[in-house]
Structures are given as C-alpha cells and as structure tokens.
Amino acid sequence: AASVAEMFAPAQLNGGGQALGAAPWMLTQAATGRVASLSGSHAGFRDVYERHLDNGLAIVLLNNTGNPYLYELRDAVVAIMQGKAWQM
C-alpha cells in the first residue's frame, strides 16, 4: 500500500518544487477522487484520456475537427456516469 501511495505522490523537482505528475500524465484530485489524465493536440486533432482511479471510470475522447469542447464533453460523461444532470 505504501508503494502505491508513493506512485501518486508529487515528484520532487531539482529546484525544490513539486511536479503535478509523471510526464506526460497528470495526477490530480477531483471531487470524484484521484484522476490520471493526458491530453494534447496537433494539426487540428485533439485528445483527452482520463482514468478515474478510485471509481474505475476511463474516458477517451478523440476529435479531428479542432473542436475545443472536449473538456465540456468530458464533464458531461463524468456527470452521466454518476447519474447526475448534465448540460452542454
């Protein structure tokens, strides 16, 4: 259990600060628990990958239109999976 906790602890940087996660994955704390995420874009393509570590939810959103609304779609997916109301 201690090694798992250490995996999700922020890394110590040489300058004394803390990293948000292991590159390129970001580890954050959301209202739903711990989230490992990765996102990016290139030449009109966008992607969002998320794994909600405490409840087993995994989200993969891919877009080839350059549409900037993937995070709103992600929020809607999380709300739907929690049985909550959602709006776009």
JSON list of N, CA and C in Angstrom, two decimals:
[
{"chain": "A", "resi": 1, "resn": "ALA", "atom": "N", "xyz": [0.83, -1.20, 0.00]},
{"chain": "A", "resi": 1, "resn": "ALA", "atom": "CA", "xyz": [0.00, 0.00, 0.00]},
{"chain": "A", "resi": 1, "resn": "ALA", "atom": "C", "xyz": [0.86, 1.25, 0.00]},
{"chain": "A", "resi": 2, "resn": "ALA", "atom": "N", "xyz": [1.99, 1.22, 0.71]},
{"chain": "A", "resi": 2, "resn": "ALA", "atom": "CA", "xyz": [2.86, 2.40, 0.76]},
{"chain": "A", "resi": 2, "resn": "ALA", "atom": "C", "xyz": [3.44, 2.70, -0.61]},
{"chain": "A", "resi": 3, "resn": "SER", "atom": "N", "xyz": [3.79, 1.65, -1.38]},
{"chain": "A", "resi": 3, "resn": "SER", "atom": "CA", "xyz": [4.37, 1.89, -2.71]},
{"chain": "A", "resi": 3, "resn": "SER", "atom": "C", "xyz": [3.34, 2.49, -3.66]},
{"chain": "A", "resi": 4, "resn": "VAL", "atom": "N", "xyz": [2.07, 2.10, -3.52]},
{"chain": "A", "resi": 4, "resn": "VAL", "atom": "CA", "xyz": [1.02, 2.69, -4.35]},
{"chain": "A", "resi": 4, "resn": "VAL", "atom": "C", "xyz": [0.85, 4.16, -3.99]},
{"chain": "A", "resi": 5, "resn": "ALA", "atom": "N", "xyz": [0.85, 4.48, -2.72]},
{"chain": "A", "resi": 5, "resn": "ALA", "atom": "CA", "xyz": [0.73, 5.88, -2.29]},
{"chain": "A", "resi": 5, "resn": "ALA", "atom": "C", "xyz": [1.90, 6.69, -2.83]},
{"chain": "A", "resi": 6, "resn": "GLU", "atom": "N", "xyz": [3.10, 6.11, -2.82]},
{"chain": "A", "resi": 6, "resn": "GLU", "atom": "CA", "xyz": [4.28, 6.80, -3.33]},
{"chain": "A", "resi": 6, "resn": "GLU", "atom": "C", "xyz": [4.17, 7.06, -4.84]},
{"chain": "A", "resi": 7, "resn": "MET", "atom": "N", "xyz": [3.53, 6.12, -5.58]},
{"chain": "A", "resi": 7, "resn": "MET", "atom": "CA", "xyz": [3.36, 6.29, -7.02]},
{"chain": "A", "resi": 7, "resn": "MET", "atom": "C", "xyz": [2.57, 7.55, -7.34]},
{"chain": "A", "resi": 8, "resn": "PHE", "atom": "N", "xyz": [1.62, 7.90, -6.47]},
{"chain": "A", "resi": 8, "resn": "PHE", "atom": "CA", "xyz": [0.74, 9.02, -6.74]},
{"chain": "A", "resi": 8, "resn": "PHE", "atom": "C", "xyz": [1.12, 10.28, -5.98]},
{"chain": "A", "resi": 9, "resn": "ALA", "atom": "N", "xyz": [2.23, 10.23, -5.27]},
{"chain": "A", "resi": 9, "resn": "ALA", "atom": "CA", "xyz": [2.73, 11.42, -4.60]},
{"chain": "A", "resi": 9, "resn": "ALA", "atom": "C", "xyz": [3.45, 12.31, -5.61]},
{"chain": "A", "resi": 10, "resn": "PRO", "atom": "N", "xyz": [3.34, 13.63, -5.49]},
{"chain": "A", "resi": 10, "resn": "PRO", "atom": "CA", "xyz": [4.04, 14.52, -6.42]},
{"chain": "A", "resi": 10, "resn": "PRO", "atom": "C", "xyz": [5.55, 14.29, -6.37]},
{"chain": "A", "resi": 11, "resn": "ALA", "atom": "N", "xyz": [6.18, 14.30, -7.53]},
{"chain": "A", "resi": 11, "resn": "ALA", "atom": "CA", "xyz": [7.63, 14.13, -7.62]},
{"chain": "A", "resi": 11, "resn": "ALA", "atom": "C", "xyz": [8.32, 15.41, -7.16]},
{"chain": "A", "resi": 12, "resn": "GLN", "atom": "N", "xyz": [9.45, 15.27, -6.49]},
{"chain": "A", "resi": 12, "resn": "GLN", "atom": "CA", "xyz": [10.24, 16.42, -6.07]},
{"chain": "A", "resi": 12, "resn": "GLN", "atom": "C", "xyz": [11.16, 16.85, -7.22]},
{"chain": "A", "resi": 13, "resn": "LEU", "atom": "N", "xyz": [11.10, 18.12, -7.60]},
{"chain": "A", "resi": 13, "resn": "LEU", "atom": "CA", "xyz": [11.94, 18.64, -8.67]},
{"chain": "A", "resi": 13, "resn": "LEU", "atom": "C", "xyz": [13.27, 19.14, -8.11]},
{"chain": "A", "resi": 14, "resn": "ASN", "atom": "N", "xyz": [14.27, 19.22, -8.97]},
{"chain": "A", "resi": 14, "resn": "ASN", "atom": "CA", "xyz": [15.60, 19.67, -8.55]},
{"chain": "A", "resi": 14, "resn": "ASN", "atom": "C", "xyz": [15.58, 21.06, -7.93]},
{"chain": "A", "resi": 15, "resn": "GLY", "atom": "N", "xyz": [14.69, 21.92, -8.38]},
{"chain": "A", "resi": 15, "resn": "GLY", "atom": "CA", "xyz": [14.60, 23.28, -7.85]},
{"chain": "A", "resi": 15, "resn": "GLY", "atom": "C", "xyz": [13.86, 23.38, -6.54]},
{"chain": "A", "resi": 16, "resn": "GLY", "atom": "N", "xyz": [13.40, 22.23, -6.01]},
{"chain": "A", "resi": 16, "resn": "GLY", "atom": "CA", "xyz": [12.69, 22.24, -4.74]},
{"chain": "A", "resi": 16, "resn": "GLY", "atom": "C", "xyz": [11.18, 22.19, -4.86]},
{"chain": "A", "resi": 17, "resn": "GLY", "atom": "N", "xyz": [10.65, 22.42, -6.06]},
{"chain": "A", "resi": 17, "resn": "GLY", "atom": "CA", "xyz": [9.21, 22.37, -6.26]},
{"chain": "A", "resi": 17, "resn": "GLY", "atom": "C", "xyz": [8.70, 20.95, -6.42]},
{"chain": "A", "resi": 18, "resn": "GLN", "atom": "N", "xyz": [7.41, 20.85, -6.70]},
{"chain": "A", "resi": 18, "resn": "GLN", "atom": "CA", "xyz": [6.80, 19.54, -6.91]},
{"chain": "A", "resi": 18, "resn": "GLN", "atom": "C", "xyz": [6.16, 19.48, -8.29]},
{"chain": "A", "resi": 19, "resn": "ALA", "atom": "N", "xyz": [6.34, 18.34, -8.96]},
{"chain": "A", "resi": 19, "resn": "ALA", "atom": "CA", "xyz": [5.68, 18.10, -10.26]},
{"chain": "A", "resi": 19, "resn": "ALA", "atom": "C", "xyz": [4.24, 17.70, -9.99]},
{"chain": "A", "resi": 20, "resn": "LEU", "atom": "N", "xyz": [3.36, 17.97, -10.96]},
{"chain": "A", "resi": 20, "resn": "LEU", "atom": "CA", "xyz": [1.96, 17.57, -10.82]},
{"chain": "A", "resi": 20, "resn": "LEU", "atom": "C", "xyz": [1.76, 16.09, -11.09]},
{"chain": "A", "resi": 21, "resn": "GLY", "atom": "N", "xyz": [2.67, 15.45, -11.77]},
{"chain": "A", "resi": 21, "resn": "GLY", "atom": "CA", "xyz": [2.53, 14.03, -12.07]},
{"chain": "A", "resi": 21, "resn": "GLY", "atom": "C", "xyz": [3.73, 13.55, -12.86]},
{"chain": "A", "resi": 22, "resn": "ALA", "atom": "N", "xyz": [3.68, 12.30, -13.26]},
{"chain": "A", "resi": 22, "resn": "ALA", "atom": "CA", "xyz": [4.75, 11.74, -14.08]},
{"chain": "A", "resi": 22, "resn": "ALA", "atom": "C", "xyz": [4.48, 12.11, -15.53]},
{"chain": "A", "resi": 23, "resn": "ALA", "atom": "N", "xyz": [5.43, 12.78, -16.16]},
{"chain": "A", "resi": 23, "resn": "ALA", "atom": "CA", "xyz": [5.22, 13.25, -17.54]},
{"chain": "A", "resi": 23, "resn": "ALA", "atom": "C", "xyz": [4.99, 12.07, -18.45]},
{"chain": "A", "resi": 24, "resn": "PRO", "atom": "N", "xyz": [4.08, 12.15, -19.38]},
{"chain": "A", "resi": 24, "resn": "PRO", "atom": "CA", "xyz": [3.18, 13.28, -19.61]},
{"chain": "A", "resi": 24, "resn": "PRO", "atom": "C", "xyz": [1.86, 13.17, -18.86]},
{"chain": "A", "resi": 25, "resn": "TRP", "atom": "N", "xyz": [1.70, 12.17, -18.01]},
{"chain": "A", "resi": 25, "resn": "TRP", "atom": "CA", "xyz": [0.45, 12.01, -17.26]},
{"chain": "A", "resi": 25, "resn": "TRP", "atom": "C", "xyz": [0.38, 13.00, -16.11]},
{"chain": "A", "resi": 26, "resn": "MET", "atom": "N", "xyz": [-0.80, 13.57, -15.92]},
{"chain": "A", "resi": 26, "resn": "MET", "atom": "CA", "xyz": [-1.04, 14.47, -14.80]},
{"chain": "A", "resi": 26, "resn": "MET", "atom": "C", "xyz": [-1.87, 13.71, -13.77]},
{"chain": "A", "resi": 27, "resn": "LEU", "atom": "N", "xyz": [-1.50, 13.80, -12.51]},
{"chain": "A", "resi": 27, "resn": "LEU", "atom": "CA", "xyz": [-2.25, 13.19, -11.43]},
{"chain": "A", "resi": 27, "resn": "LEU", "atom": "C", "xyz": [-2.89, 14.30, -10.62]},
{"chain": "A", "resi": 28, "resn": "THR", "atom": "N", "xyz": [-4.22, 14.29, -10.55]},
{"chain": "A", "resi": 28, "resn": "THR", "atom": "CA", "xyz": [-4.94, 15.34, -9.84]},
{"chain": "A", "resi": 28, "resn": "THR", "atom": "C", "xyz": [-5.99, 14.72, -8.92]},
{"chain": "A", "resi": 29, "resn": "GLN", "atom": "N", "xyz": [-6.49, 15.53, -8.03]},
{"chain": "A", "resi": 29, "resn": "GLN", "atom": "CA", "xyz": [-7.56, 15.13, -7.13]},
{"chain": "A", "resi": 29, "resn": "GLN", "atom": "C", "xyz": [-8.81, 15.86, -7.57]},
{"chain": "A", "resi": 30, "resn": "ALA", "atom": "N", "xyz": [-9.85, 15.12, -7.96]},
{"chain": "A", "resi": 30, "resn": "ALA", "atom": "CA", "xyz": [-11.13, 15.70, -8.37]},
{"chain": "A", "resi": 30, "resn": "ALA", "atom": "C", "xyz": [-12.16, 15.39, -7.29]},
{"chain": "A", "resi": 31, "resn": "ALA", "atom": "N", "xyz": [-13.35, 15.95, -7.43]},
{"chain": "A", "resi": 31, "resn": "ALA", "atom": "CA", "xyz": [-14.43, 15.66, -6.48]},
{"chain": "A", "resi": 31, "resn": "ALA", "atom": "C", "xyz": [-14.75, 14.17, -6.46]},
{"chain": "A", "resi": 32, "resn": "THR", "atom": "N", "xyz": [-14.48, 13.48, -7.57]},
{"chain": "A", "resi": 32, "resn": "THR", "atom": "CA", "xyz": [-14.77, 12.05, -7.69]},
{"chain": "A", "resi": 32, "resn": "THR", "atom": "C", "xyz": [-13.60, 11.18, -7.23]},
{"chain": "A", "resi": 33, "resn": "GLY", "atom": "N", "xyz": [-12.47, 11.78, -6.87]},
{"chain": "A", "resi": 33, "resn": "GLY", "atom": "CA", "xyz": [-11.31, 11.02, -6.42]},
{"chain": "A", "resi": 33, "resn": "GLY", "atom": "C", "xyz": [-10.08, 11.34, -7.28]},
{"chain": "A", "resi": 34, "resn": "ARG", "atom": "N", "xyz": [-9.10, 10.43, -7.23]},
{"chain": "A", "resi": 34, "resn": "ARG", "atom": "CA", "xyz": [-7.85, 10.64, -7.97]},
{"chain": "A", "resi": 34, "resn": "ARG", "atom": "C", "xyz": [-8.07, 10.42, -9.46]},
{"chain": "A", "resi": 35, "resn": "VAL", "atom": "N", "xyz": [-7.44, 11.28, -10.28]},
{"chain": "A", "resi": 35, "resn": "VAL", "atom": "CA", "xyz": [-7.57, 11.20, -11.74]},
{"chain": "A", "resi": 35, "resn": "VAL", "atom": "C", "xyz": [-6.18, 11.26, -12.37]},
{"chain": "A", "resi": 36, "resn": "ALA", "atom": "N", "xyz": [-5.91, 10.30, -13.26]},
{"chain": "A", "resi": 36, "resn": "ALA", "atom": "CA", "xyz": [-4.71, 10.34, -14.10]},
{"chain": "A", "resi": 36, "resn": "ALA", "atom": "C", "xyz": [-5.17, 10.76, -15.48]},
{"chain": "A", "resi": 37, "resn": "SER", "atom": "N", "xyz": [-4.56, 11.80, -16.04]},
{"chain": "A", "resi": 37, "resn": "SER", "atom": "CA", "xyz": [-5.05, 12.31, -17.33]},
{"chain": "A", "resi": 37, "resn": "SER", "atom": "C", "xyz": [-3.90, 12.70, -18.24]},
{"chain": "A", "resi": 38, "resn": "LEU", "atom": "N", "xyz": [-4.23, 12.71, -19.51]},
{"chain": "A", "resi": 38, "resn": "LEU", "atom": "CA", "xyz": [-3.30, 13.08, -20.57]},
{"chain": "A", "resi": 38, "resn": "LEU", "atom": "C", "xyz": [-4.12, 13.73, -21.66]},
{"chain": "A", "resi": 39, "resn": "SER", "atom": "N", "xyz": [-3.66, 14.83, -22.20]},
{"chain": "A", "resi": 39, "resn": "SER", "atom": "CA", "xyz": [-4.37, 15.47, -23.30]},
{"chain": "A", "resi": 39, "resn": "SER", "atom": "C", "xyz": [-3.35, 16.13, -24.21]},
{"chain": "A", "resi": 40, "resn": "GLY", "atom": "N", "xyz": [-3.80, 16.43, -25.42]},
{"chain": "A", "resi": 40, "resn": "GLY", "atom": "CA", "xyz": [-2.91, 17.09, -26.35]},
{"chain": "A", "resi": 40, "resn": "GLY", "atom": "C", "xyz": [-3.62, 17.47, -27.63]},
{"chain": "A", "resi": 41, "resn": "SER", "atom": "N", "xyz": [-2.89, 18.11, -28.50]},
{"chain": "A", "resi": 41, "resn": "SER", "atom": "CA", "xyz": [-3.43, 18.49, -29.81]},
{"chain": "A", "resi": 41, "resn": "SER", "atom": "C", "xyz": [-2.29, 18.63, -30.80]},
{"chain": "A", "resi": 42, "resn": "HIS", "atom": "N", "xyz": [-2.61, 18.42, -32.06]},
{"chain": "A", "resi": 42, "resn": "HIS", "atom": "CA", "xyz": [-1.63, 18.57, -33.12]},
{"chain": "A", "resi": 42, "resn": "HIS", "atom": "C", "xyz": [-2.37, 18.68, -34.45]},
{"chain": "A", "resi": 43, "resn": "ALA", "atom": "N", "xyz": [-2.13, 19.75, -35.16]},
{"chain": "A", "resi": 43, "resn": "ALA", "atom": "CA", "xyz": [-2.64, 19.95, -36.53]},
{"chain": "A", "resi": 43, "resn": "ALA", "atom": "C", "xyz": [-4.13, 19.66, -36.65]},
{"chain": "A", "resi": 44, "resn": "GLY", "atom": "N", "xyz": [-4.94, 20.21, -35.73]},
{"chain": "A", "resi": 44, "resn": "GLY", "atom": "CA", "xyz": [-6.39, 20.04, -35.83]},
{"chain": "A", "resi": 44, "resn": "GLY", "atom": "C", "xyz": [-6.94, 18.82, -35.12]},
{"chain": "A", "resi": 45, "resn": "PHE", "atom": "N", "xyz": [-6.09, 18.00, -34.54]},
{"chain": "A", "resi": 45, "resn": "PHE", "atom": "CA", "xyz": [-6.54, 16.83, -33.79]},
{"chain": "A", "resi": 45, "resn": "PHE", "atom": "C", "xyz": [-6.40, 17.12, -32.30]},
{"chain": "A", "resi": 46, "resn": "ARG", "atom": "N", "xyz": [-7.37, 16.69, -31.53]},
{"chain": "A", "resi": 46, "resn": "ARG", "atom": "CA", "xyz": [-7.33, 16.86, -30.07]},
{"chain": "A", "resi": 46, "resn": "ARG", "atom": "C", "xyz": [-7.67, 15.54, -29.41]},
{"chain": "A", "resi": 47, "resn": "ASP", "atom": "N", "xyz": [-7.12, 15.34, -28.21]},
{"chain": "A", "resi": 47, "resn": "ASP", "atom": "CA", "xyz": [-7.43, 14.13, -27.47]},
{"chain": "A", "resi": 47, "resn": "ASP", "atom": "C", "xyz": [-7.44, 14.40, -25.98]},
{"chain": "A", "resi": 48, "resn": "VAL", "atom": "N", "xyz": [-8.25, 13.62, -25.28]},
{"chain": "A", "resi": 48, "resn": "VAL", "atom": "CA", "xyz": [-8.31, 13.64, -23.82]},
{"chain": "A", "resi": 48, "resn": "VAL", "atom": "C", "xyz": [-8.40, 12.20, -23.37]},
{"chain": "A", "resi": 49, "resn": "TYR", "atom": "N", "xyz": [-7.49, 11.80, -22.51]},
{"chain": "A", "resi": 49, "resn": "TYR", "atom": "CA", "xyz": [-7.50, 10.47, -21.89]},
{"chain": "A", "resi": 49, "resn": "TYR", "atom": "C", "xyz": [-7.57, 10.69, -20.38]},
{"chain": "A", "resi": 50, "resn": "GLU", "atom": "N", "xyz": [-8.52, 10.04, -19.73]},
{"chain": "A", "resi": 50, "resn": "GLU", "atom": "CA", "xyz": [-8.62, 10.15, -18.28]},
{"chain": "A", "resi": 50, "resn": "GLU", "atom": "C", "xyz": [-8.94, 8.80, -17.67]},
{"chain": "A", "resi": 51, "resn": "ARG", "atom": "N", "xyz": [-8.35, 8.55, -16.53]},
{"chain": "A", "resi": 51, "resn": "ARG", "atom": "CA", "xyz": [-8.69, 7.35, -15.76]},
{"chain": "A", "resi": 51, "resn": "ARG", "atom": "C", "xyz": [-8.97, 7.81, -14.34]},
{"chain": "A", "resi": 52, "resn": "HIS", "atom": "N", "xyz": [-10.20, 7.60, -13.90]},
{"chain": "A", "resi": 52, "resn": "HIS", "atom": "CA", "xyz": [-10.61, 7.95, -12.54]},
{"chain": "A", "resi": 52, "resn": "HIS", "atom": "C", "xyz": [-10.27, 6.75, -11.67]},
{"chain": "A", "resi": 53, "resn": "LEU", "atom": "N", "xyz": [-9.18, 6.86, -10.95]},
{"chain": "A", "resi": 53, "resn": "LEU", "atom": "CA", "xyz": [-8.55, 5.73, -10.28]},
{"chain": "A", "resi": 53, "resn": "LEU", "atom": "C", "xyz": [-9.37, 5.16, -9.13]},
{"chain": "A", "resi": 54, "resn": "ASP", "atom": "N", "xyz": [-10.22, 5.96, -8.52]},
{"chain": "A", "resi": 54, "resn": "ASP", "atom": "CA", "xyz": [-10.96, 5.48, -7.36]},
{"chain": "A", "resi": 54, "resn": "ASP", "atom": "C", "xyz": [-12.32, 4.88, -7.69]},
{"chain": "A", "resi": 55, "resn": "ASN", "atom": "N", "xyz": [-12.81, 5.10, -8.92]},
{"chain": "A", "resi": 55, "resn": "ASN", "atom": "CA", "xyz": [-14.12, 4.53, -9.25]},
{"chain": "A", "resi": 55, "resn": "ASN", "atom": "C", "xyz": [-14.12, 3.73, -10.55]},
{"chain": "A", "resi": 56, "resn": "GLY", "atom": "N", "xyz": [-12.97, 3.56, -11.18]},
{"chain": "A", "resi": 56, "resn": "GLY", "atom": "CA", "xyz": [-12.86, 2.69, -12.35]},
{"chain": "A", "resi": 56, "resn": "GLY", "atom": "C", "xyz": [-13.31, 3.30, -13.66]},
{"chain": "A", "resi": 57, "resn": "LEU", "atom": "N", "xyz": [-13.68, 4.57, -13.69]},
{"chain": "A", "resi": 57, "resn": "LEU", "atom": "CA", "xyz": [-14.13, 5.21, -14.92]},
{"chain": "A", "resi": 57, "resn": "LEU", "atom": "C", "xyz": [-12.92, 5.56, -15.79]},
{"chain": "A", "resi": 58, "resn": "ALA", "atom": "N", "xyz": [-13.01, 5.20, -17.05]},
{"chain": "A", "resi": 58, "resn": "ALA", "atom": "CA", "xyz": [-11.97, 5.57, -18.03]},
{"chain": "A", "resi": 58, "resn": "ALA", "atom": "C", "xyz": [-12.65, 6.31, -19.18]},
{"chain": "A", "resi": 59, "resn": "ILE", "atom": "N", "xyz": [-12.08, 7.41, -19.60]},
{"chain": "A", "resi": 59, "resn": "ILE", "atom": "CA", "xyz": [-12.64, 8.24, -20.66]},
{"chain": "A", "resi": 59, "resn": "ILE", "atom": "C", "xyz": [-11.57, 8.47, -21.72]},
{"chain": "A", "resi": 60, "resn": "VAL", "atom": "N", "xyz": [-11.93, 8.22, -22.98]},
{"chain": "A", "resi": 60, "resn": "VAL", "atom": "CA", "xyz": [-11.05, 8.52, -24.11]},
{"chain": "A", "resi": 60, "resn": "VAL", "atom": "C", "xyz": [-11.88, 9.31, -25.11]},
{"chain": "A", "resi": 61, "resn": "LEU", "atom": "N", "xyz": [-11.48, 10.54, -25.37]},
{"chain": "A", "resi": 61, "resn": "LEU", "atom": "CA", "xyz": [-12.16, 11.40, -26.35]},
{"chain": "A", "resi": 61, "resn": "LEU", "atom": "C", "xyz": [-11.16, 11.79, -27.42]},
{"chain": "A", "resi": 62, "resn": "LEU", "atom": "N", "xyz": [-11.51, 11.54, -28.68]},
{"chain": "A", "resi": 62, "resn": "LEU", "atom": "CA", "xyz": [-10.66, 11.88, -29.82]},
{"chain": "A", "resi": 62, "resn": "LEU", "atom": "C", "xyz": [-11.46, 12.76, -30.77]},
{"chain": "A", "resi": 63, "resn": "ASN", "atom": "N", "xyz": [-10.80, 13.76, -31.34]},
{"chain": "A", "resi": 63, "resn": "ASN", "atom": "CA", "xyz": [-11.50, 14.70, -32.21]},
{"chain": "A", "resi": 63, "resn": "ASN", "atom": "C", "xyz": [-10.58, 15.12, -33.34]},
{"chain": "A", "resi": 64, "resn": "ASN", "atom": "N", "xyz": [-11.10, 15.12, -34.57]},
{"chain": "A", "resi": 64, "resn": "ASN", "atom": "CA", "xyz": [-10.27, 15.54, -35.70]},
{"chain": "A", "resi": 64, "resn": "ASN", "atom": "C", "xyz": [-10.80, 16.81, -36.35]},
{"chain": "A", "resi": 65, "resn": "THR", "atom": "N", "xyz": [-11.60, 17.59, -35.62]},
{"chain": "A", "resi": 65, "resn": "THR", "atom": "CA", "xyz": [-12.13, 18.83, -36.19]},
{"chain": "A", "resi": 65, "resn": "THR", "atom": "C", "xyz": [-11.50, 20.07, -35.55]},
{"chain": "A", "resi": 66, "resn": "GLY", "atom": "N", "xyz": [-10.63, 19.89, -34.59]},
{"chain": "A", "resi": 66, "resn": "GLY", "atom": "CA", "xyz": [-10.07, 21.04, -33.89]},
{"chain": "A", "resi": 66, "resn": "GLY", "atom": "C", "xyz": [-11.04, 21.65, -32.91]},
{"chain": "A", "resi": 67, "resn": "ASN", "atom": "N", "xyz": [-12.16, 20.97, -32.65]},
{"chain": "A", "resi": 67, "resn": "ASN", "atom": "CA", "xyz": [-13.19, 21.45, -31.73]},
{"chain": "A", "resi": 67, "resn": "ASN", "atom": "C", "xyz": [-12.60, 21.57, -30.32]},
{"chain": "A", "resi": 68, "resn": "PRO", "atom": "N", "xyz": [-12.71, 22.74, -29.69]},
{"chain": "A", "resi": 68, "resn": "PRO", "atom": "CA", "xyz": [-12.09, 22.95, -28.39]},
{"chain": "A", "resi": 68, "resn": "PRO", "atom": "C", "xyz": [-12.96, 22.47, -27.21]},
{"chain": "A", "resi": 69, "resn": "TYR", "atom": "N", "xyz": [-14.07, 21.77, -27.48]},
{"chain": "A", "resi": 69, "resn": "TYR", "atom": "CA", "xyz": [-15.03, 21.47, -26.41]},
{"chain": "A", "resi": 69, "resn": "TYR", "atom": "C", "xyz": [-14.89, 20.08, -25.81]},
{"chain": "A", "resi": 70, "resn": "LEU", "atom": "N", "xyz": [-13.74, 19.46, -25.93]},
{"chain": "A", "resi": 70, "resn": "LEU", "atom": "CA", "xyz": [-13.58, 18.11, -25.38]},
{"chain": "A", "resi": 70, "resn": "LEU", "atom": "C", "xyz": [-13.71, 18.09, -23.87]},
{"chain": "A", "resi": 71, "resn": "TYR", "atom": "N", "xyz": [-13.29, 19.13, -23.18]},
{"chain": "A", "resi": 71, "resn": "TYR", "atom": "CA", "xyz": [-13.40, 19.13, -21.72]},
{"chain": "A", "resi": 71, "resn": "TYR", "atom": "C", "xyz": [-14.85, 19.25, -21.28]},
{"chain": "A", "resi": 72, "resn": "GLU", "atom": "N", "xyz": [-15.67, 19.98, -22.03]},
{"chain": "A", "resi": 72, "resn": "GLU", "atom": "CA", "xyz": [-17.10, 20.03, -21.73]},
{"chain": "A", "resi": 72, "resn": "GLU", "atom": "C", "xyz": [-17.74, 18.65, -21.97]},
{"chain": "A", "resi": 73, "resn": "LEU", "atom": "N", "xyz": [-17.31, 17.96, -23.04]},
{"chain": "A", "resi": 73, "resn": "LEU", "atom": "CA", "xyz": [-17.79, 16.60, -23.27]},
{"chain": "A", "resi": 73, "resn": "LEU", "atom": "C", "xyz": [-17.36, 15.68, -22.14]},
{"chain": "A", "resi": 74, "resn": "ARG", "atom": "N", "xyz": [-16.12, 15.81, -21.70]},
{"chain": "A", "resi": 74, "resn": "ARG", "atom": "CA", "xyz": [-15.62, 15.01, -20.58]},
{"chain": "A", "resi": 74, "resn": "ARG", "atom": "C", "xyz": [-16.46, 15.23, -19.33]},
{"chain": "A", "resi": 75, "resn": "ASP", "atom": "N", "xyz": [-16.76, 16.49, -19.02]},
{"chain": "A", "resi": 75, "resn": "ASP", "atom": "CA", "xyz": [-17.57, 16.81, -17.85]},
{"chain": "A", "resi": 75, "resn": "ASP", "atom": "C", "xyz": [-18.96, 16.17, -17.96]},
{"chain": "A", "resi": 76, "resn": "ALA", "atom": "N", "xyz": [-19.52, 16.18, -19.16]},
{"chain": "A", "resi": 76, "resn": "ALA", "atom": "CA", "xyz": [-20.83, 15.56, -19.38]},
{"chain": "A", "resi": 76, "resn": "ALA", "atom": "C", "xyz": [-20.76, 14.05, -19.17]},
{"chain": "A", "resi": 77, "resn": "VAL", "atom": "N", "xyz": [-19.71, 13.40, -19.67]},
{"chain": "A", "resi": 77, "resn": "VAL", "atom": "CA", "xyz": [-19.55, 11.95, -19.49]},
{"chain": "A", "resi": 77, "resn": "VAL", "atom": "C", "xyz": [-19.44, 11.61, -18.01]},
{"chain": "A", "resi": 78, "resn": "VAL", "atom": "N", "xyz": [-18.65, 12.37, -17.26]},
{"chain": "A", "resi": 78, "resn": "VAL", "atom": "CA", "xyz": [-18.50, 12.12, -15.82]},
{"chain": "A", "resi": 78, "resn": "VAL", "atom": "C", "xyz": [-19.85, 12.26, -15.12]},
{"chain": "A", "resi": 79, "resn": "ALA", "atom": "N", "xyz": [-20.60, 13.31, -15.45]},
{"chain": "A", "resi": 79, "resn": "ALA", "atom": "CA", "xyz": [-21.91, 13.52, -14.84]},
{"chain": "A", "resi": 79, "resn": "ALA", "atom": "C", "xyz": [-22.87, 12.38, -15.17]},
{"chain": "A", "resi": 80, "resn": "ILE", "atom": "N", "xyz": [-22.89, 11.96, -16.43]},
{"chain": "A", "resi": 80, "resn": "ILE", "atom": "CA", "xyz": [-23.77, 10.85, -16.84]},
{"chain": "A", "resi": 80, "resn": "ILE", "atom": "C", "xyz": [-23.41, 9.58, -16.07]},
{"chain": "A", "resi": 81, "resn": "MET", "atom": "N", "xyz": [-22.12, 9.28, -15.95]},
{"chain": "A", "resi": 81, "resn": "MET", "atom": "CA", "xyz": [-21.70, 8.06, -15.26]},
{"chain": "A", "resi": 81, "resn": "MET", "atom": "C", "xyz": [-22.03, 8.11, -13.76]},
{"chain": "A", "resi": 82, "resn": "GLN", "atom": "N", "xyz": [-22.18, 9.31, -13.22]},
{"chain": "A", "resi": 82, "resn": "GLN", "atom": "CA", "xyz": [-22.54, 9.47, -11.81]},
{"chain": "A", "resi": 82, "resn": "GLN", "atom": "C", "xyz": [-24.05, 9.60, -11.62]},
{"chain": "A", "resi": 83, "resn": "GLY", "atom": "N", "xyz": [-24.80, 9.53, -12.74]},
{"chain": "A", "resi": 83, "resn": "GLY", "atom": "CA", "xyz": [-26.26, 9.65, -12.65]},
{"chain": "A", "resi": 83, "resn": "GLY", "atom": "C", "xyz": [-26.72, 11.07, -12.35]},
{"chain": "A", "resi": 84, "resn": "LYS", "atom": "N", "xyz": [-25.89, 12.04, -12.66]},
{"chain": "A", "resi": 84, "resn": "LYS", "atom": "CA", "xyz": [-26.22, 13.45, -12.40]},
{"chain": "A", "resi": 84, "resn": "LYS", "atom": "C", "xyz": [-26.70, 14.12, -13.69]},
{"chain": "A", "resi": 85, "resn": "ALA", "atom": "N", "xyz": [-27.37, 15.25, -13.52]},
{"chain": "A", "resi": 85, "resn": "ALA", "atom": "CA", "xyz": [-27.79, 16.04, -14.67]},
{"chain": "A", "resi": 85, "resn": "ALA", "atom": "C", "xyz": [-26.56, 16.65, -15.34]},
{"chain": "A", "resi": 86, "resn": "TRP", "atom": "N", "xyz": [-26.65, 16.86, -16.64]},
{"chain": "A", "resi": 86, "resn": "TRP", "atom": "CA", "xyz": [-25.53, 17.44, -17.36]},
{"chain": "A", "resi": 86, "resn": "TRP", "atom": "C", "xyz": [-26.06, 18.40, -18.40]},
{"chain": "A", "resi": 87, "resn": "GLN", "atom": "N", "xyz": [-25.20, 19.28, -18.84]},
{"chain": "A", "resi": 87, "resn": "GLN", "atom": "CA", "xyz": [-25.60, 20.30, -19.83]},
{"chain": "A", "resi": 87, "resn": "GLN", "atom": "C", "xyz": [-24.40, 20.65, -20.67]},
{"chain": "A", "resi": 88, "resn": "MET", "atom": "N", "xyz": [-24.63, 20.85, -21.96]},
{"chain": "A", "resi": 88, "resn": "MET", "atom": "CA", "xyz": [-23.55, 21.25, -22.88]},
{"chain": "A", "resi": 88, "resn": "MET", "atom": "C", "xyz": [-23.81, 22.67, -23.33]}
]
